[in-house]
mmCIF file of N, CA and C in Angstrom:
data_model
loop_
_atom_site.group_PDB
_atom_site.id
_atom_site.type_symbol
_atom_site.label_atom_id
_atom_site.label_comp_id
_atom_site.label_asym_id
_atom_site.label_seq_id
_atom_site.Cartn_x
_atom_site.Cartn_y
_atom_site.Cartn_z
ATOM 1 N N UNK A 1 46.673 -116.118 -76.123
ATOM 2 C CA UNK A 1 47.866 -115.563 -75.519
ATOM 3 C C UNK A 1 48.352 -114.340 -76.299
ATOM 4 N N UNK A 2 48.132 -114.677 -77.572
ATOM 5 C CA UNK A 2 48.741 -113.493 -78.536
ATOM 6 C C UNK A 2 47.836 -111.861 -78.269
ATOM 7 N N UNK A 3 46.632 -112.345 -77.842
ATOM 8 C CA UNK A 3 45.990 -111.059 -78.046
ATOM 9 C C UNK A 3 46.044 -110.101 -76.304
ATOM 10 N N UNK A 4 46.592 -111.389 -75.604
ATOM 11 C CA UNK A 4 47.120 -110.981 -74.120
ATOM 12 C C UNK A 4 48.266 -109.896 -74.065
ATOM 13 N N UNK A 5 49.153 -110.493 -74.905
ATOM 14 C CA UNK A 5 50.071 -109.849 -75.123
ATOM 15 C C UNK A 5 50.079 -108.399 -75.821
ATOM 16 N N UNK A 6 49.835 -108.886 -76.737
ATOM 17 C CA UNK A 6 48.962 -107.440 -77.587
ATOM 18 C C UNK A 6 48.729 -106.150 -76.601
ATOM 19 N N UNK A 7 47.838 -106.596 -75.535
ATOM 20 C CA UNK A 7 46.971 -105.739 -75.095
ATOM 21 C C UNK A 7 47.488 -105.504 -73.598
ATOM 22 N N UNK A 8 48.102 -106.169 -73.232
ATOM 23 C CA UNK A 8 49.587 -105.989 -72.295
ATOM 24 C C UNK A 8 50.405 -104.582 -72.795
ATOM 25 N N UNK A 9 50.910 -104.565 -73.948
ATOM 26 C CA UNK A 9 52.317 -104.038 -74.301
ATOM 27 C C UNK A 9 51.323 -103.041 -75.722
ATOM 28 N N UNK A 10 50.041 -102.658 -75.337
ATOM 29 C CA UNK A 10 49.775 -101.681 -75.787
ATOM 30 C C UNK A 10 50.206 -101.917 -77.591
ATOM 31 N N UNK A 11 50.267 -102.719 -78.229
ATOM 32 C CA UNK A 11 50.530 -102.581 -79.446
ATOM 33 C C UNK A 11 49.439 -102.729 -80.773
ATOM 34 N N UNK A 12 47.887 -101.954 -80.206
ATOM 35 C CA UNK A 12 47.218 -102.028 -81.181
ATOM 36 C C UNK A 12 47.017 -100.183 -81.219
ATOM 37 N N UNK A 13 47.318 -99.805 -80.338
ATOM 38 C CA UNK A 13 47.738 -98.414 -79.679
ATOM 39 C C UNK A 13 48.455 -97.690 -81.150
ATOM 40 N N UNK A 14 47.822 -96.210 -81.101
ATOM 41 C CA UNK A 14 48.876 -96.211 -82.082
ATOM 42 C C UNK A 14 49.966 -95.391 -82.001
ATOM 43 N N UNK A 15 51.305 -95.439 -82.329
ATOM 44 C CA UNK A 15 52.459 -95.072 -82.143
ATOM 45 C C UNK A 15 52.613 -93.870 -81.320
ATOM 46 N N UNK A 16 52.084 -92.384 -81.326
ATOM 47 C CA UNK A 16 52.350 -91.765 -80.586
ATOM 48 C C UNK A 16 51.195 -91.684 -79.194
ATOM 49 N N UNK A 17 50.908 -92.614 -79.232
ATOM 50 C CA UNK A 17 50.174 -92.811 -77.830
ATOM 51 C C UNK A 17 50.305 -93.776 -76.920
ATOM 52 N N UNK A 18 50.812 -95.040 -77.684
ATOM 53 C CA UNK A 18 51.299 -96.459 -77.284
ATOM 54 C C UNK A 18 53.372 -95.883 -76.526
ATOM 55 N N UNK A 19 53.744 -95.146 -77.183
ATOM 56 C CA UNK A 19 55.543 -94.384 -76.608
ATOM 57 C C UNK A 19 54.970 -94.224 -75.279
ATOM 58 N N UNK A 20 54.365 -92.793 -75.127
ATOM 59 C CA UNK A 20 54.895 -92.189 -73.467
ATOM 60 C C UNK A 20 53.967 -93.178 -72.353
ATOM 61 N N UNK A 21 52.776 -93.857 -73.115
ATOM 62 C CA UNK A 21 51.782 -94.785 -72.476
ATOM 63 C C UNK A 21 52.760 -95.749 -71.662
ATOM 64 N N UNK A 22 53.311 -96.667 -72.216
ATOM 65 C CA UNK A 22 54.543 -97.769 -72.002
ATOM 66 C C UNK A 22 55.774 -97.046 -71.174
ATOM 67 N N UNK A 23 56.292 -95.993 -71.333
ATOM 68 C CA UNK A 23 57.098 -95.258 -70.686
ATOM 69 C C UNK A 23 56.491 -94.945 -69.399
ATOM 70 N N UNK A 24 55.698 -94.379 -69.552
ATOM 71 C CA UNK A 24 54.864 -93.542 -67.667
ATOM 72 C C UNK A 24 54.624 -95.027 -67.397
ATOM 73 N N UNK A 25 54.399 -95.956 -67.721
ATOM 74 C CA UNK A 25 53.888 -97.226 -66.819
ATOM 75 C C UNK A 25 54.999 -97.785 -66.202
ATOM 76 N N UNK A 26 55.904 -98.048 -67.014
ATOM 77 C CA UNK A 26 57.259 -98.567 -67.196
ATOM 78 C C UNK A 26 58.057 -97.465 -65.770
ATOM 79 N N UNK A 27 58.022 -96.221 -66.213
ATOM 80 C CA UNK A 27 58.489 -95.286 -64.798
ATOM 81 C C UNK A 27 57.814 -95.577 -63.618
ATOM 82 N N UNK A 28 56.711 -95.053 -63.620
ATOM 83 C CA UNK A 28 55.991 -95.066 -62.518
ATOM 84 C C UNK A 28 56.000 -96.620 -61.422
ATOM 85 N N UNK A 29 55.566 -97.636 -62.555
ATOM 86 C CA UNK A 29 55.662 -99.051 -61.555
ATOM 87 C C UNK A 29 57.107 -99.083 -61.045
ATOM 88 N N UNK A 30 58.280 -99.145 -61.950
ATOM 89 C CA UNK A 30 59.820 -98.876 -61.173
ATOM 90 C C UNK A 30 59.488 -97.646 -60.016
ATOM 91 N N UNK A 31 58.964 -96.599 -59.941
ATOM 92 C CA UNK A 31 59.450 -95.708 -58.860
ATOM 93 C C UNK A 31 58.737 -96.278 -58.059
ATOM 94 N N UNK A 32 57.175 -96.555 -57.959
ATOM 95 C CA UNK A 32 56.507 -96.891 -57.254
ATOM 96 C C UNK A 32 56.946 -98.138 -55.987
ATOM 97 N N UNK A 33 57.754 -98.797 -56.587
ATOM 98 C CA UNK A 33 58.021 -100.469 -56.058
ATOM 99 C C UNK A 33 59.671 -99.879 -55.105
ATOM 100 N N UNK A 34 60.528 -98.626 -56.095
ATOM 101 C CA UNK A 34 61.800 -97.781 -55.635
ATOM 102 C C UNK A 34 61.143 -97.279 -54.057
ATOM 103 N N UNK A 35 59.846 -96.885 -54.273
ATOM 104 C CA UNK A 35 59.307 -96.061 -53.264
ATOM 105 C C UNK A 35 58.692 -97.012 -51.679
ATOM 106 N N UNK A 36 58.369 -97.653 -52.239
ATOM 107 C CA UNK A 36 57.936 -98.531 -51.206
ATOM 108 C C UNK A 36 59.199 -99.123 -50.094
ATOM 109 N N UNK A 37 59.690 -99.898 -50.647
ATOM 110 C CA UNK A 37 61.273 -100.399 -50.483
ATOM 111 C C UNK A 37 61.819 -98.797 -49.574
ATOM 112 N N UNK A 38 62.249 -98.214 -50.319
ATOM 113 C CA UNK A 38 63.247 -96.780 -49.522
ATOM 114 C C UNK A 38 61.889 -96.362 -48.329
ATOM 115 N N UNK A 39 60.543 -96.441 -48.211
ATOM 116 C CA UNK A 39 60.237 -96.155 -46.836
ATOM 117 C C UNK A 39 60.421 -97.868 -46.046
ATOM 118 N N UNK A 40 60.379 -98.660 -46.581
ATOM 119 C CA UNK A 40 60.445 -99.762 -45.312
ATOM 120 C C UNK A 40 61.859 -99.548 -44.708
ATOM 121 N N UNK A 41 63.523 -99.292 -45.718
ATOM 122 C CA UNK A 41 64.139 -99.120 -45.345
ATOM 123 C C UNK A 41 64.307 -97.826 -44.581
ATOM 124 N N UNK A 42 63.782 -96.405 -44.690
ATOM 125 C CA UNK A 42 63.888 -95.825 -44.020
ATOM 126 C C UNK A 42 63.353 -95.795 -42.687
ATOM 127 N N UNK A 43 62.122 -96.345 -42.472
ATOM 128 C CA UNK A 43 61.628 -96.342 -41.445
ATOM 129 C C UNK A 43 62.262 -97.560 -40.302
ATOM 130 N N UNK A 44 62.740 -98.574 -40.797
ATOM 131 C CA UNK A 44 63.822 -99.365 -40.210
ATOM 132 C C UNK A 44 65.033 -98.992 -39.801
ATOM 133 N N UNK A 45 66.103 -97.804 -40.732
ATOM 134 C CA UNK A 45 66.687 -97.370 -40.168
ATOM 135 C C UNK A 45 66.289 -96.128 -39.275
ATOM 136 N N UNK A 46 65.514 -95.291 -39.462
ATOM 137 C CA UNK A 46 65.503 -94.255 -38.831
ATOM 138 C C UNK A 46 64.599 -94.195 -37.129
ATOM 139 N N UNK A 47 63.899 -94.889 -37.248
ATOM 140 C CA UNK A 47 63.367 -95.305 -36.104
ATOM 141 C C UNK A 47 62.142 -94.180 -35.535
ATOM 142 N N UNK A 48 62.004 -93.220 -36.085
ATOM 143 C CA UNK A 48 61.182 -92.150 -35.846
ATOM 144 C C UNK A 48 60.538 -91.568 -36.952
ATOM 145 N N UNK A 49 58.746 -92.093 -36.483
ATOM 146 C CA UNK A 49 58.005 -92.569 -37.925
ATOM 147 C C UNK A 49 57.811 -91.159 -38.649
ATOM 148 N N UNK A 50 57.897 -89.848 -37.633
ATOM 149 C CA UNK A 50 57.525 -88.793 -37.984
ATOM 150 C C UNK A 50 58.284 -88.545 -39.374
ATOM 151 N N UNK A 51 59.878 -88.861 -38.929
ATOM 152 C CA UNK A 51 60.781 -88.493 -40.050
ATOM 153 C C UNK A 51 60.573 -89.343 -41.292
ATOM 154 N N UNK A 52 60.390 -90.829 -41.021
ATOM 155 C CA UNK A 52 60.236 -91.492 -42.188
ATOM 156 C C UNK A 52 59.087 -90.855 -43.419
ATOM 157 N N UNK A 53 58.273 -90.433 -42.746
ATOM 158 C CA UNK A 53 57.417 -90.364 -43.619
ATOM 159 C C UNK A 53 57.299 -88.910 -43.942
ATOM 160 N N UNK A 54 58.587 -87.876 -43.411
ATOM 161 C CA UNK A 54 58.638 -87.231 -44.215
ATOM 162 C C UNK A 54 59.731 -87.316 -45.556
ATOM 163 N N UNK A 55 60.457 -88.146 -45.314
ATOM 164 C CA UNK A 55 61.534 -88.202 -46.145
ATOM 165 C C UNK A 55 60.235 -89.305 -47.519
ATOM 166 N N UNK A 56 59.657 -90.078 -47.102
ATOM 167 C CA UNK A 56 58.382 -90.621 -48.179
ATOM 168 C C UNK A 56 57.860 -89.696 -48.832
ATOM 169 N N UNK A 57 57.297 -88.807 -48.420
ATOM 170 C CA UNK A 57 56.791 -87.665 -48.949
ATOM 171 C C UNK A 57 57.757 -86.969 -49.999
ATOM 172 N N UNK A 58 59.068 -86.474 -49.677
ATOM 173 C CA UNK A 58 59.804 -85.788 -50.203
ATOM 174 C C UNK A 58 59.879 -86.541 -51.389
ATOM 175 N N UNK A 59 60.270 -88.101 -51.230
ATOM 176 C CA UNK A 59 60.401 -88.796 -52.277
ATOM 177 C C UNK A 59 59.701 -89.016 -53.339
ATOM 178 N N UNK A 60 58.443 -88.959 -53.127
ATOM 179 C CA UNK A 60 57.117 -89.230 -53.944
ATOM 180 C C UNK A 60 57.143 -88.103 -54.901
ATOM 181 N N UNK A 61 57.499 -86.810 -53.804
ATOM 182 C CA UNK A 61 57.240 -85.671 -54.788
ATOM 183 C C UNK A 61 58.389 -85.533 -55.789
ATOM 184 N N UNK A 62 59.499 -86.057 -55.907
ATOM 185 C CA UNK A 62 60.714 -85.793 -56.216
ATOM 186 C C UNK A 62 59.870 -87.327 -57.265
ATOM 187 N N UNK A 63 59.654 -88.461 -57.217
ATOM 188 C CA UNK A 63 59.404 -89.045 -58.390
ATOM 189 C C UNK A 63 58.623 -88.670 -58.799
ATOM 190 N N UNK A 64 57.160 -87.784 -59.009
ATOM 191 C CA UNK A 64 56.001 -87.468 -59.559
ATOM 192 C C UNK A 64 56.875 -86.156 -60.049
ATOM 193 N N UNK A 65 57.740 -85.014 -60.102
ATOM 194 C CA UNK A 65 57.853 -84.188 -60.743
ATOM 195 C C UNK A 65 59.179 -85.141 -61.930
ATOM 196 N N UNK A 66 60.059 -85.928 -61.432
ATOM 197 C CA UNK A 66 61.095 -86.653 -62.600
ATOM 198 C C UNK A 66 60.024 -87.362 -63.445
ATOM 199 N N UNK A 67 59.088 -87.884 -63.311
ATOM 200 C CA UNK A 67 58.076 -88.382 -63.961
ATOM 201 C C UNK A 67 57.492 -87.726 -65.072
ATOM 202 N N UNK A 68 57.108 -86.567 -64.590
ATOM 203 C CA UNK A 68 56.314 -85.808 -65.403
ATOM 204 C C UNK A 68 57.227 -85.215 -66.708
ATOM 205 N N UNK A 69 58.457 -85.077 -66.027
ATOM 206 C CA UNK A 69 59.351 -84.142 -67.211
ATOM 207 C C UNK A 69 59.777 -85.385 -67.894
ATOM 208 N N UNK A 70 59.782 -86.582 -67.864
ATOM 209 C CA UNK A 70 60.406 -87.753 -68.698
ATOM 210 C C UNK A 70 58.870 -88.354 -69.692
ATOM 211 N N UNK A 71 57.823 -87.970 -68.596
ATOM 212 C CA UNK A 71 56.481 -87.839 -69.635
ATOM 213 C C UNK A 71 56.503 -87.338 -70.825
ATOM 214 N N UNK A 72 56.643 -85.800 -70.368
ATOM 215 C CA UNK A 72 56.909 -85.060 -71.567
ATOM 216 C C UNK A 72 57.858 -84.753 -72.371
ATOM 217 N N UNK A 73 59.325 -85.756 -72.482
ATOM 218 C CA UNK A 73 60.166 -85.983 -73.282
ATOM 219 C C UNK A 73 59.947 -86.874 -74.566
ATOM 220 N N UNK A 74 58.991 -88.194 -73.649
ATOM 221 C CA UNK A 74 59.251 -88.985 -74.392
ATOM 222 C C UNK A 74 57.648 -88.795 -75.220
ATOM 223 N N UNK A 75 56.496 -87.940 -74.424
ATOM 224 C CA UNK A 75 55.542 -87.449 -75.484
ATOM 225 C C UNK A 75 56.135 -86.373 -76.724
ATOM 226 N N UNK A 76 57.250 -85.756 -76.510
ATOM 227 C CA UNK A 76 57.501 -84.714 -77.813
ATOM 228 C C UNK A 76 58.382 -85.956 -78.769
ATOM 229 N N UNK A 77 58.737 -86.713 -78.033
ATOM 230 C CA UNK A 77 59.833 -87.686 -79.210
ATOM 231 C C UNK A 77 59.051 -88.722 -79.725
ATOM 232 N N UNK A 78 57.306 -89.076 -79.326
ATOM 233 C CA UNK A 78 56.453 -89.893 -79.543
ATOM 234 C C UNK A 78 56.151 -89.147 -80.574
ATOM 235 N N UNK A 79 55.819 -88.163 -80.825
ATOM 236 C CA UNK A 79 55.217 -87.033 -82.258
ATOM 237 C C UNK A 79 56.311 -86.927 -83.099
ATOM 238 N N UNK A 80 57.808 -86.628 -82.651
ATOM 239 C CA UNK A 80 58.040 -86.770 -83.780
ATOM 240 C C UNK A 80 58.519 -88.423 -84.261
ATOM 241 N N UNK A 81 58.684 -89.117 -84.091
ATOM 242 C CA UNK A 81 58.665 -91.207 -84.391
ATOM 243 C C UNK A 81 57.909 -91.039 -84.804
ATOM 244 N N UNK A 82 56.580 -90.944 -84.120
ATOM 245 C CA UNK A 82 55.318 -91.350 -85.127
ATOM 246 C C UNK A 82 54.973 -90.775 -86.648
ATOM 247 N N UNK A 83 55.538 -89.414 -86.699
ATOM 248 C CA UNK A 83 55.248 -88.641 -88.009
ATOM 249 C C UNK A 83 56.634 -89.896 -88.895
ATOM 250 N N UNK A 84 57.359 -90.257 -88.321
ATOM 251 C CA UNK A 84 58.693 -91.011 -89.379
ATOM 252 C C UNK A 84 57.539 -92.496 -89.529
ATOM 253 N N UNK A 85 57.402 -93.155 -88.605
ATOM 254 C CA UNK A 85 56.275 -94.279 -89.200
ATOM 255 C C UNK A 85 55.335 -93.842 -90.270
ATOM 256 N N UNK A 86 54.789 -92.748 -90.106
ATOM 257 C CA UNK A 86 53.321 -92.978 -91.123
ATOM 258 C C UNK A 86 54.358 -92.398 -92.218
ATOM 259 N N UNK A 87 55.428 -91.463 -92.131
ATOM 260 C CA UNK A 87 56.247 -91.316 -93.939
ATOM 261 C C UNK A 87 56.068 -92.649 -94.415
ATOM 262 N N UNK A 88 56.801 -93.638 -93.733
ATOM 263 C CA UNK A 88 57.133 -94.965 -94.376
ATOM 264 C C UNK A 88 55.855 -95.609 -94.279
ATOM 265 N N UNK A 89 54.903 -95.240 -93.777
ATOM 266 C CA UNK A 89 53.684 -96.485 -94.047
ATOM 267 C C UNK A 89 52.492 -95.731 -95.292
ATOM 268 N N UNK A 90 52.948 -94.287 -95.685
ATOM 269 C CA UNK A 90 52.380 -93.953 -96.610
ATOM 270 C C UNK A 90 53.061 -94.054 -98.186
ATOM 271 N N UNK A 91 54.567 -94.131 -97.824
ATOM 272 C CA UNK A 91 55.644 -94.204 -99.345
ATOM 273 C C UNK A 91 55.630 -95.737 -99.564
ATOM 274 N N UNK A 92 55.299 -96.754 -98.447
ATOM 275 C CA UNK A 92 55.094 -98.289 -98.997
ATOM 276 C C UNK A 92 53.083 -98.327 -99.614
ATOM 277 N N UNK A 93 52.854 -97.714 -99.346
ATOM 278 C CA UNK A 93 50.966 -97.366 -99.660
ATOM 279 C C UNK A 93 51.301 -96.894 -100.690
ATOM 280 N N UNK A 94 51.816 -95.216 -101.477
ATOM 281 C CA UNK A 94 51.883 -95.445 -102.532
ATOM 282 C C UNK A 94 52.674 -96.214 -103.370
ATOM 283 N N UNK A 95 53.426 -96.792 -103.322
ATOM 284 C CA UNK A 95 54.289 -97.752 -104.162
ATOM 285 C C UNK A 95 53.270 -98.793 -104.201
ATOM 286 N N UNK A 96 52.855 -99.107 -103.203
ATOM 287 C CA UNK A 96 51.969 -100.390 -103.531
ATOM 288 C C UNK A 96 50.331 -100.481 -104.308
ATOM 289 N N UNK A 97 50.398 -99.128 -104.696
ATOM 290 C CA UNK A 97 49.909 -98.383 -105.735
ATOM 291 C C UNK A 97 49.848 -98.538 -107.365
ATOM 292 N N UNK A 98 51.497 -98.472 -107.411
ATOM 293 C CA UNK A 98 52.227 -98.271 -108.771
ATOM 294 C C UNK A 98 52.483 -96.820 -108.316
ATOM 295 N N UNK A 99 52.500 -95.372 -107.650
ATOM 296 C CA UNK A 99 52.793 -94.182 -107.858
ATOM 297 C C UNK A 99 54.327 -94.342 -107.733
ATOM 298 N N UNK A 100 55.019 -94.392 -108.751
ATOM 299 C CA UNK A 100 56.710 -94.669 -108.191
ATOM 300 C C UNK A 100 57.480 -93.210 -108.671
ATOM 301 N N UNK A 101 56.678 -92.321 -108.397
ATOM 302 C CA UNK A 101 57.407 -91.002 -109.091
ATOM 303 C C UNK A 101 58.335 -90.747 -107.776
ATOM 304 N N UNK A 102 59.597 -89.781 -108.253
ATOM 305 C CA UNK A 102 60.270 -89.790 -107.084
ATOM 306 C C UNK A 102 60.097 -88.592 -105.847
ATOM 307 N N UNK A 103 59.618 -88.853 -104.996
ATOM 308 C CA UNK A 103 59.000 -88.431 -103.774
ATOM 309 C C UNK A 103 59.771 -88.425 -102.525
ATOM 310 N N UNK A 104 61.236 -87.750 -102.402
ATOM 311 C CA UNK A 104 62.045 -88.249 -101.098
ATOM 312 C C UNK A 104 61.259 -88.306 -100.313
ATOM 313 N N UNK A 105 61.341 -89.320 -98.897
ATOM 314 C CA UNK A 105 60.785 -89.401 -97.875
ATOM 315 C C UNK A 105 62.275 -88.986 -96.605
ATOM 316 N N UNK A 106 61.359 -87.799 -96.154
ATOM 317 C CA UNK A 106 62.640 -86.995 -95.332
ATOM 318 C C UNK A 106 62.199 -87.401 -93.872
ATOM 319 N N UNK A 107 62.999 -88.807 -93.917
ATOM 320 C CA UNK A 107 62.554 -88.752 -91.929
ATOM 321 C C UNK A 107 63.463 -87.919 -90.890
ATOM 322 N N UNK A 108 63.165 -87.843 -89.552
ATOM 323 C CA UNK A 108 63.286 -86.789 -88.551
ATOM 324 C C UNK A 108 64.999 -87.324 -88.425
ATOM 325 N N UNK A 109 65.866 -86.708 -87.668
ATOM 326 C CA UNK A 109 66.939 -86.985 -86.771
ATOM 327 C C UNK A 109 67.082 -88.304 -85.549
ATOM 328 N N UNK A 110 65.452 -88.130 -85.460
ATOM 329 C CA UNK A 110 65.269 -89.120 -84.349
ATOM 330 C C UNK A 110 65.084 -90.412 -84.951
ATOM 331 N N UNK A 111 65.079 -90.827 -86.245
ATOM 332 C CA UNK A 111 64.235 -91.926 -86.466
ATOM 333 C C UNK A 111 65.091 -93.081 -86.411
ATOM 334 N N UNK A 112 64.440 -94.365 -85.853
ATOM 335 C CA UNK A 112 65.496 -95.469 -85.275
ATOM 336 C C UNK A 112 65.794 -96.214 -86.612
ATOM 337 N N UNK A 113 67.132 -96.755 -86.439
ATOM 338 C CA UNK A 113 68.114 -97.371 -87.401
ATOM 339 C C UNK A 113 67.152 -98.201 -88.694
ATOM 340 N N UNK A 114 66.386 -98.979 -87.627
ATOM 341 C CA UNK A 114 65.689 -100.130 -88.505
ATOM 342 C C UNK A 114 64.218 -99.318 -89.646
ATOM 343 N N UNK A 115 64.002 -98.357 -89.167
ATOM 344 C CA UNK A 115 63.021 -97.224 -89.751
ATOM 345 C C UNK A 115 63.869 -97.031 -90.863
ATOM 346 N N UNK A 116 64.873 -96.498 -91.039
ATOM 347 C CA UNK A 116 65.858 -95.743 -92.046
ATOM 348 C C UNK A 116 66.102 -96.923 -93.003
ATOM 349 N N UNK A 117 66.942 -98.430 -92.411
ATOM 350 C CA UNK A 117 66.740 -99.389 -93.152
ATOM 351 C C UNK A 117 65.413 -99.659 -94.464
ATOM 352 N N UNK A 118 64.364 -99.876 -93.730
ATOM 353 C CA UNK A 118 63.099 -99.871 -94.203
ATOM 354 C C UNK A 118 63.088 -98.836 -95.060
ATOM 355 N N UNK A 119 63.429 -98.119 -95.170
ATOM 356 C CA UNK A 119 63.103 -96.469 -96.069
ATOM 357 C C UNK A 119 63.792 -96.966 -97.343
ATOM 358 N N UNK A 120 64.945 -96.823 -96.682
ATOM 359 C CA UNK A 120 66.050 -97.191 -98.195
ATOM 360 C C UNK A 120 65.945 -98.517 -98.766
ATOM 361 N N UNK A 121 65.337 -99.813 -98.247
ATOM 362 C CA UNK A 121 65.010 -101.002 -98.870
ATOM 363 C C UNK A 121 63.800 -100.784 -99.837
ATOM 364 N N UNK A 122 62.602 -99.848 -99.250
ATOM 365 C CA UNK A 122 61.822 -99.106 -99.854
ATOM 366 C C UNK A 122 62.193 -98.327 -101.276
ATOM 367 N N UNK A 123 63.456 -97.460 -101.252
ATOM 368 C CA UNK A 123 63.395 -96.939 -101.822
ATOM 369 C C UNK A 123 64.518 -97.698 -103.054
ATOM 370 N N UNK A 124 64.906 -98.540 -102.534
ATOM 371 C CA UNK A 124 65.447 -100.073 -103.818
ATOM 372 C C UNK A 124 64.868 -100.324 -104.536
ATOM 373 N N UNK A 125 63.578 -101.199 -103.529
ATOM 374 C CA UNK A 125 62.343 -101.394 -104.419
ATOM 375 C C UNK A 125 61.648 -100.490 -105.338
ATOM 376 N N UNK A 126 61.552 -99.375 -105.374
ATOM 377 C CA UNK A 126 61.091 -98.298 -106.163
ATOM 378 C C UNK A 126 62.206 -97.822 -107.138
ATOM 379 N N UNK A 127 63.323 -97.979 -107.150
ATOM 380 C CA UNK A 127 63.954 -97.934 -108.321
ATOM 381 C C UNK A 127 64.339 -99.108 -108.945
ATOM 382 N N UNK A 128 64.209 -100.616 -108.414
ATOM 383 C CA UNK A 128 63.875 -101.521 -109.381
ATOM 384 C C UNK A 128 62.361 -101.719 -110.336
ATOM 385 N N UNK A 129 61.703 -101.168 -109.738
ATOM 386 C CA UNK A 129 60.846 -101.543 -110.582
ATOM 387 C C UNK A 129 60.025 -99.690 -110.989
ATOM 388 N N UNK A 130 60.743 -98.814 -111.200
ATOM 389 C CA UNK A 130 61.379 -98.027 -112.374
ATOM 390 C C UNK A 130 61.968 -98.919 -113.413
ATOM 391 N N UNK A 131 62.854 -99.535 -112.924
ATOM 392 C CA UNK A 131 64.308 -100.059 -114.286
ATOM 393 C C UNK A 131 63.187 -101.398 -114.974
ATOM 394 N N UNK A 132 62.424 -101.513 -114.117
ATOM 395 C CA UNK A 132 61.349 -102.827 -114.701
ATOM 396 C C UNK A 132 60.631 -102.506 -116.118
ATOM 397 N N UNK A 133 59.735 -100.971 -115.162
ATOM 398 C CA UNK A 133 58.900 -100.594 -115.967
ATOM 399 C C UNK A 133 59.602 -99.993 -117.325
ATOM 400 N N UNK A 134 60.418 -99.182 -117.088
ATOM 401 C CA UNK A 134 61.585 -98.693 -118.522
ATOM 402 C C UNK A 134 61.877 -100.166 -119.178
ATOM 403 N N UNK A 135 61.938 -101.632 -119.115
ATOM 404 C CA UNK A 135 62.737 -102.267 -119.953
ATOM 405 C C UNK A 135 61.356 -103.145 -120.529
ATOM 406 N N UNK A 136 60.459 -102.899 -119.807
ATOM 407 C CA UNK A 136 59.123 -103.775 -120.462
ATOM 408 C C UNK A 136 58.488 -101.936 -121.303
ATOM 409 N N UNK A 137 58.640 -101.584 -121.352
ATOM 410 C CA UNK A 137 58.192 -100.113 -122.461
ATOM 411 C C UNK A 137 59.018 -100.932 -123.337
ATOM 412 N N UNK A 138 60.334 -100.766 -123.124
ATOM 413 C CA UNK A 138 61.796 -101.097 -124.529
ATOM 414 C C UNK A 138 61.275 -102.410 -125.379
ATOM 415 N N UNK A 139 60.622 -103.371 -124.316
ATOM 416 C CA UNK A 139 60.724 -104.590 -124.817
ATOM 417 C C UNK A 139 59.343 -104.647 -125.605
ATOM 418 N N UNK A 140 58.231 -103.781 -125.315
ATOM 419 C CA UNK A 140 56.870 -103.645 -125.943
ATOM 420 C C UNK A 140 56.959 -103.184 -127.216
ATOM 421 N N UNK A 141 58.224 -102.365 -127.372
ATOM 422 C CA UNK A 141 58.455 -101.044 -128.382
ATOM 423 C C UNK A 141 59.061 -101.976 -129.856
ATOM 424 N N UNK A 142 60.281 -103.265 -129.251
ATOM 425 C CA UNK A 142 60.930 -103.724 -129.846
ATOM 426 C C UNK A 142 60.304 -104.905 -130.589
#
């Protein structure tokens, strides 16, 4: 089930390809199902198939161009998220290193709450064990 899921919701995908992937699916099946529905109702109310299916048409084209520009929103905001993930999956790589020199990690404007959390819990951890390494020198010395 787990790997159903997985592979459902795109999450072996990696970050800036797994965003607008899940988004265009996520749009498209909503307009698609929006679209269907507004011609049964139109063609029920309107009674004249000629018109229904031009007002279908109009519609389709009117969701395939909102589509495309919400594509490419959420592909420019997928590049920059993803560049804020790999900061934090390369400043927990070197720490988990020992490199604890100080290295701000400058994420974007965009980057979500729990990202920023992670950064600065990150960057706790890297000045406790600074204060580690300074008191086991003191205590080697003494």
């Amino acid at each position: 089930m787990k790997k159903i899921l997985r592979a459902f919701f795109m999450s072996d995908l990696p970050i800036r390809l797994a965003y607008p992937v899940r988004m265009g699916l996520f749009y498209y099946t909503t307009a698609f199902i929006f679209l269907v529905v507004a011609y049964f109702v139109v063609a029920d109310t309107v009674k004249e198939p000629a018109l229904a299916k031009l007002v279908f048409e109009k519609l389709l084209v009117a969701i395939i161009v909102v589509g495309l520009f919400f594509f490419v929103v959420t592909y420019v905001y997928s590049r920059i998220v993803s560049e804020d993930y790999e900061k934090i999956t390369n400043f927990a790589e070197s720490l988990s290193k020992g490199n604890l020199d100080k290295n701000e990690v400058k994420l974007s404007s965009l980057a979500d709450v729990d990202l920023i959390k992670i950064k600065e819990a990150l960057e706790r951890l890297r000045n406790s064990l600074l204060i580690s390494k300074e008191l086991l020198k003191k205590k080697g010395r003494g």
